[in-house]
Each structure stands twice: as structure tokens, then as C-alpha cells.
Amino acid sequence: MELNEFVHQLDELEKQAVGELSAIQDAAALEEVRIKYLGAKSGQFKNVQKSMGALAATDRPAGGKRFNEVKNAIQAAFDEAQNRASQQATKSTGPMADPTLPGARIRLGHVHPITQTIEHLKEIMGRLGFSVTEGPEVEDPWHNFVALNIPDDHPARDPLDNFYLKTAEKNSGVTRLLRSQTSTVQIRVMESRQPPVRIISLGRVYRPDEADATHFPMFHQMEGLWVDRGVTMAQLKSVLRLFATSYLGGDVNIRFRPSFFPFTEPSVEVDFWWAGRWIEFGGAGMVDPNVLNAVGYDPEVYTGFAFGLGVERLCMRRHQVTDIRDLYRNDVRFLRQF
Ligand code: PHE
């Protein structure tokens, strides 16, 4: 091939390519032109490059020099076109964001009202000198009944009043049940340490009750236990009164009504004044000597009190919730209020 012809091809290519590139405004068109001229397989630039091999050896340096000039010119036009296309892209996404506008509110989840209540109760009782302990929800009859002075034939053991775990019994021959009260933790704590003991334990308990506005088959209790030399029932009442006024407010009255629990003697029901009437919040009493004996404490040396309060009731009283089922429906419209 003649050098003239080769240079002519290059000139044409440059004119065409630079002309087309200079008219380009967007990325799609740019890509078309790129393939047409600079495509690696059959782009026109590639074709001209191939024909350089057909030049006489003496013509090649001059041909190569012109080739490089054209290559650089096309590259420069391409870079410019690319710049324009990317500016166009940012422009075309609509009006510019206004950084002075307030941001969109991010909706975060939060802790369930009962969990919030538990944390609050722990904090109040912590200030009264009670430390927090925990016990298992799956229990054995020793901790749920026997050590609590609830004998074999006691109605509290009735399968109709408890969730016995049949499979556990079938597979291993041992009786297991979902604890029906947090008093189990009293036993576990006293078995594992010597007095003085001043603890609370908050957790779930299970009873096969029909759900209604005030009952649910799973609920929470706060158990309290204080055993030491010379602990009295007057202290029990003081602690409960301090607790009630801290949690519910200064105007809350409390009262004890005589009652019976196998593990306390004497035993009382604990009522708080709620919206014009007395409402039962739980039970309490002086730890029965049989219980102290069961855990190896000397009832001649130590006395103690215990109480168990319903956590849902406390939460409902404080937040004016009237149906316990609302707490467990998982309806965000309700839960969001807390
Ligand atoms: N365990 C009792 C109940 O579930 C409450 C209670 C706890 C009573 C401690 C006396 C002492 O109702």
C-alpha cells in the first residue's frame, strides 16, 4: 500500500471519528461510537492499523507517526465525550438534593414493655439492696413443689394446673414441668449459698389458664427473698411499700390480707390501691421453717421473708393497660406507645 493512501485513510478516520465524538452527549451514544471506531475486533481504527503492515518498510516510520497522532486525537475526543456524558448523567437525575432539608426519620425498634418493666423493677430493688438472680424455666418437682413444702397430694400439683413435660418423662423417666412460680429460685439460691441472702428473681412462669383480660398462660413474676438473722414481717411491709411507691407513685397504698401458701407462715396477699379499689398484686409471707430446713438453713438462727408479685399487673397499672393480652399480641400500634 502507498503511504499516501494510508495517510488518506487516517485523515478520513480522524475527521469522521472526532466529528462524531464531538456531537455526543450521553453514555449510550458514546458506547456505539466507541464500538464503531475503537472496537478491538472490527473497529475501523483496528482495520487501518492492520493495513500498516502492507506499507513498504521505508514508509513505515512516517506512517506510524501519523498513525499515533490520529490515535491520540481520537482518544482526546473520546475522553471529552465521556466527560460530557457523565455530567449529563448526574444532571438528568432530577433536581439537586437540598442538604438543608431535615432527614427522613429512621424508625427503630425498641424493648418490649414487659422487658422495660423488668429493667425498671431491677433498678428499684437494686437500690433497696436486692441483687438479681435467675433460675431455669423448666423445673423439677423438688424445686417447684417439694422443697417449697408442697406435698405429693397437694392440689397445686394437679396436672390441670401445671404444664408437665410428658416427653421428658417418657424419655428419661424424670418429671419435668414449666415452673408455675418463681419461688423455685428461692430454693436454688438458698441451696447454693449461706445467709444473708437478699435477692430478687424476675422471669416467666406458666399456668394452663384460659386467656382473658387478666389471665394469660405465660406471665412474669418478681420473686423477692431476704433471709438473715432477725428479719421481720415489718421489714417485708416496708420493702413492699417502698417498692410500690417507687414504681407506682407516692399516692399508692398497700395492704396485707391473711392468706395461705405452703412455703410461708404467716402468709398474706399483697394488695395495691388501683383506680378506686384494692387489687391483688401477689403473695408474701415469712419463709416457712420447713423450707429453711429443706435447704439446710437453721430456722432457730435465721428468719426471712419472701414475696412474689405479678410483673404484668405492675406494668399494666403503671401504663393504664387494661387487657393483659394486648401485651402479647405483638401489634406494633400498641407496642409503639411504650
Ligand atoms: N409463689 C406465689 C404465687 O405464685 C407467690 C408467693 C411468693 C407467695 C413468695 C409467698 C411468698 O402465687
Tab-separated table of N, CA and C and ligand atoms in Angstrom, residues 180-183 186 207 219 221 223-224 261 263-264 267-268 282-285 306-309, ligand 1:
chain	number	residue	atom	x	y	z
A	180	SER	N	-44.321	-23.038	87.666
A	180	SER	CA	-45.589	-22.339	87.827
A	180	SER	C	-45.420	-21.097	88.699
A	181	GLN	N	-44.212	-20.921	89.252
A	181	GLN	CA	-43.951	-19.765	90.113
A	181	GLN	C	-42.443	-19.559	90.199
A	182	THR	N	-42.032	-18.320	90.442
A	182	THR	CA	-40.594	-18.068	90.568
A	182	THR	C	-40.069	-18.425	91.961
A	183	SER	N	-40.940	-18.921	92.838
A	183	SER	CA	-40.465	-19.344	94.163
A	183	SER	C	-39.413	-20.446	94.056
A	186	GLN	N	-36.032	-19.209	94.896
A	186	GLN	CA	-35.693	-19.133	96.333
A	186	GLN	C	-34.878	-20.355	96.731
A	207	ARG	N	-48.902	-21.291	83.561
A	207	ARG	CA	-50.056	-21.976	84.128
A	207	ARG	C	-51.104	-22.148	83.045
A	219	PHE	N	-46.845	-15.722	82.121
A	219	PHE	CA	-46.689	-14.351	82.616
A	219	PHE	C	-45.405	-14.269	83.421
A	221	GLN	N	-43.209	-13.086	86.993
A	221	GLN	CA	-43.275	-12.748	88.414
A	221	GLN	C	-41.950	-12.133	88.850
A	223	GLU	N	-39.892	-12.390	92.148
A	223	GLU	CA	-39.758	-13.057	93.436
A	223	GLU	C	-38.758	-12.262	94.268
A	224	GLY	N	-39.031	-12.130	95.546
A	224	GLY	CA	-38.078	-11.486	96.442
A	224	GLY	C	-37.818	-12.395	97.627
A	261	PHE	N	-49.920	-19.871	101.949
A	261	PHE	CA	-49.026	-20.521	100.986
A	261	PHE	C	-48.253	-21.584	101.755
A	263	PHE	N	-45.296	-22.459	101.593
A	263	PHE	CA	-43.883	-22.140	101.859
A	263	PHE	C	-43.682	-20.900	102.703
A	264	THR	N	-44.782	-20.272	103.162
A	264	THR	CA	-44.631	-19.130	104.078
A	264	THR	C	-45.601	-19.293	105.251
A	267	SER	N	-48.755	-16.128	106.022
A	267	SER	CA	-48.806	-15.751	104.604
A	267	SER	C	-49.817	-14.625	104.405
A	268	VAL	N	-49.564	-13.799	103.404
A	268	VAL	CA	-50.505	-12.709	103.105
A	268	VAL	C	-50.668	-12.542	101.595
A	282	GLY	N	-49.978	-9.918	94.379
A	282	GLY	CA	-49.164	-11.101	94.612
A	282	GLY	C	-49.301	-11.597	96.030
A	283	GLY	N	-48.392	-12.502	96.381
A	283	GLY	CA	-48.411	-13.083	97.716
A	283	GLY	C	-47.076	-12.862	98.397
A	284	ALA	N	-47.100	-13.058	99.736
A	284	ALA	CA	-45.870	-12.865	100.504
A	284	ALA	C	-46.003	-13.552	101.845
A	285	GLY	N	-44.933	-13.540	102.603
A	285	GLY	CA	-45.004	-14.114	103.939
A	285	GLY	C	-43.616	-14.366	104.502
A	306	ALA	N	-40.437	-13.673	102.020
A	306	ALA	CA	-40.444	-13.880	100.568
A	306	ALA	C	-41.689	-13.229	100.012
A	307	PHE	N	-41.593	-12.788	98.777
A	307	PHE	CA	-42.798	-12.287	98.110
A	307	PHE	C	-42.730	-12.621	96.629
A	308	GLY	N	-43.900	-12.693	96.019
A	308	GLY	CA	-43.975	-12.906	94.570
A	308	GLY	C	-45.034	-11.982	93.990
A	309	LEU	N	-44.614	-11.077	93.079
A	309	LEU	CA	-45.555	-10.102	92.512
A	309	LEU	C	-45.702	-10.330	91.000
B	1	PHE	N1	-45.407	-18.136	94.596
B	1	PHE	C1	-46.627	-17.490	94.984
B	1	PHE	C2	-47.569	-17.450	93.765
B	1	PHE	O1	-47.160	-17.827	92.700
B	1	PHE	C3	-46.391	-16.095	95.463
B	1	PHE	C4	-45.563	-16.049	96.715
B	1	PHE	C5	-44.205	-15.905	96.646
B	1	PHE	C6	-46.178	-16.138	97.962
B	1	PHE	C7	-43.436	-15.844	97.794
B	1	PHE	C8	-45.427	-16.106	99.112
B	1	PHE	C9	-44.073	-15.936	99.026
B	1	PHE	O2	-48.664	-17.028	93.846
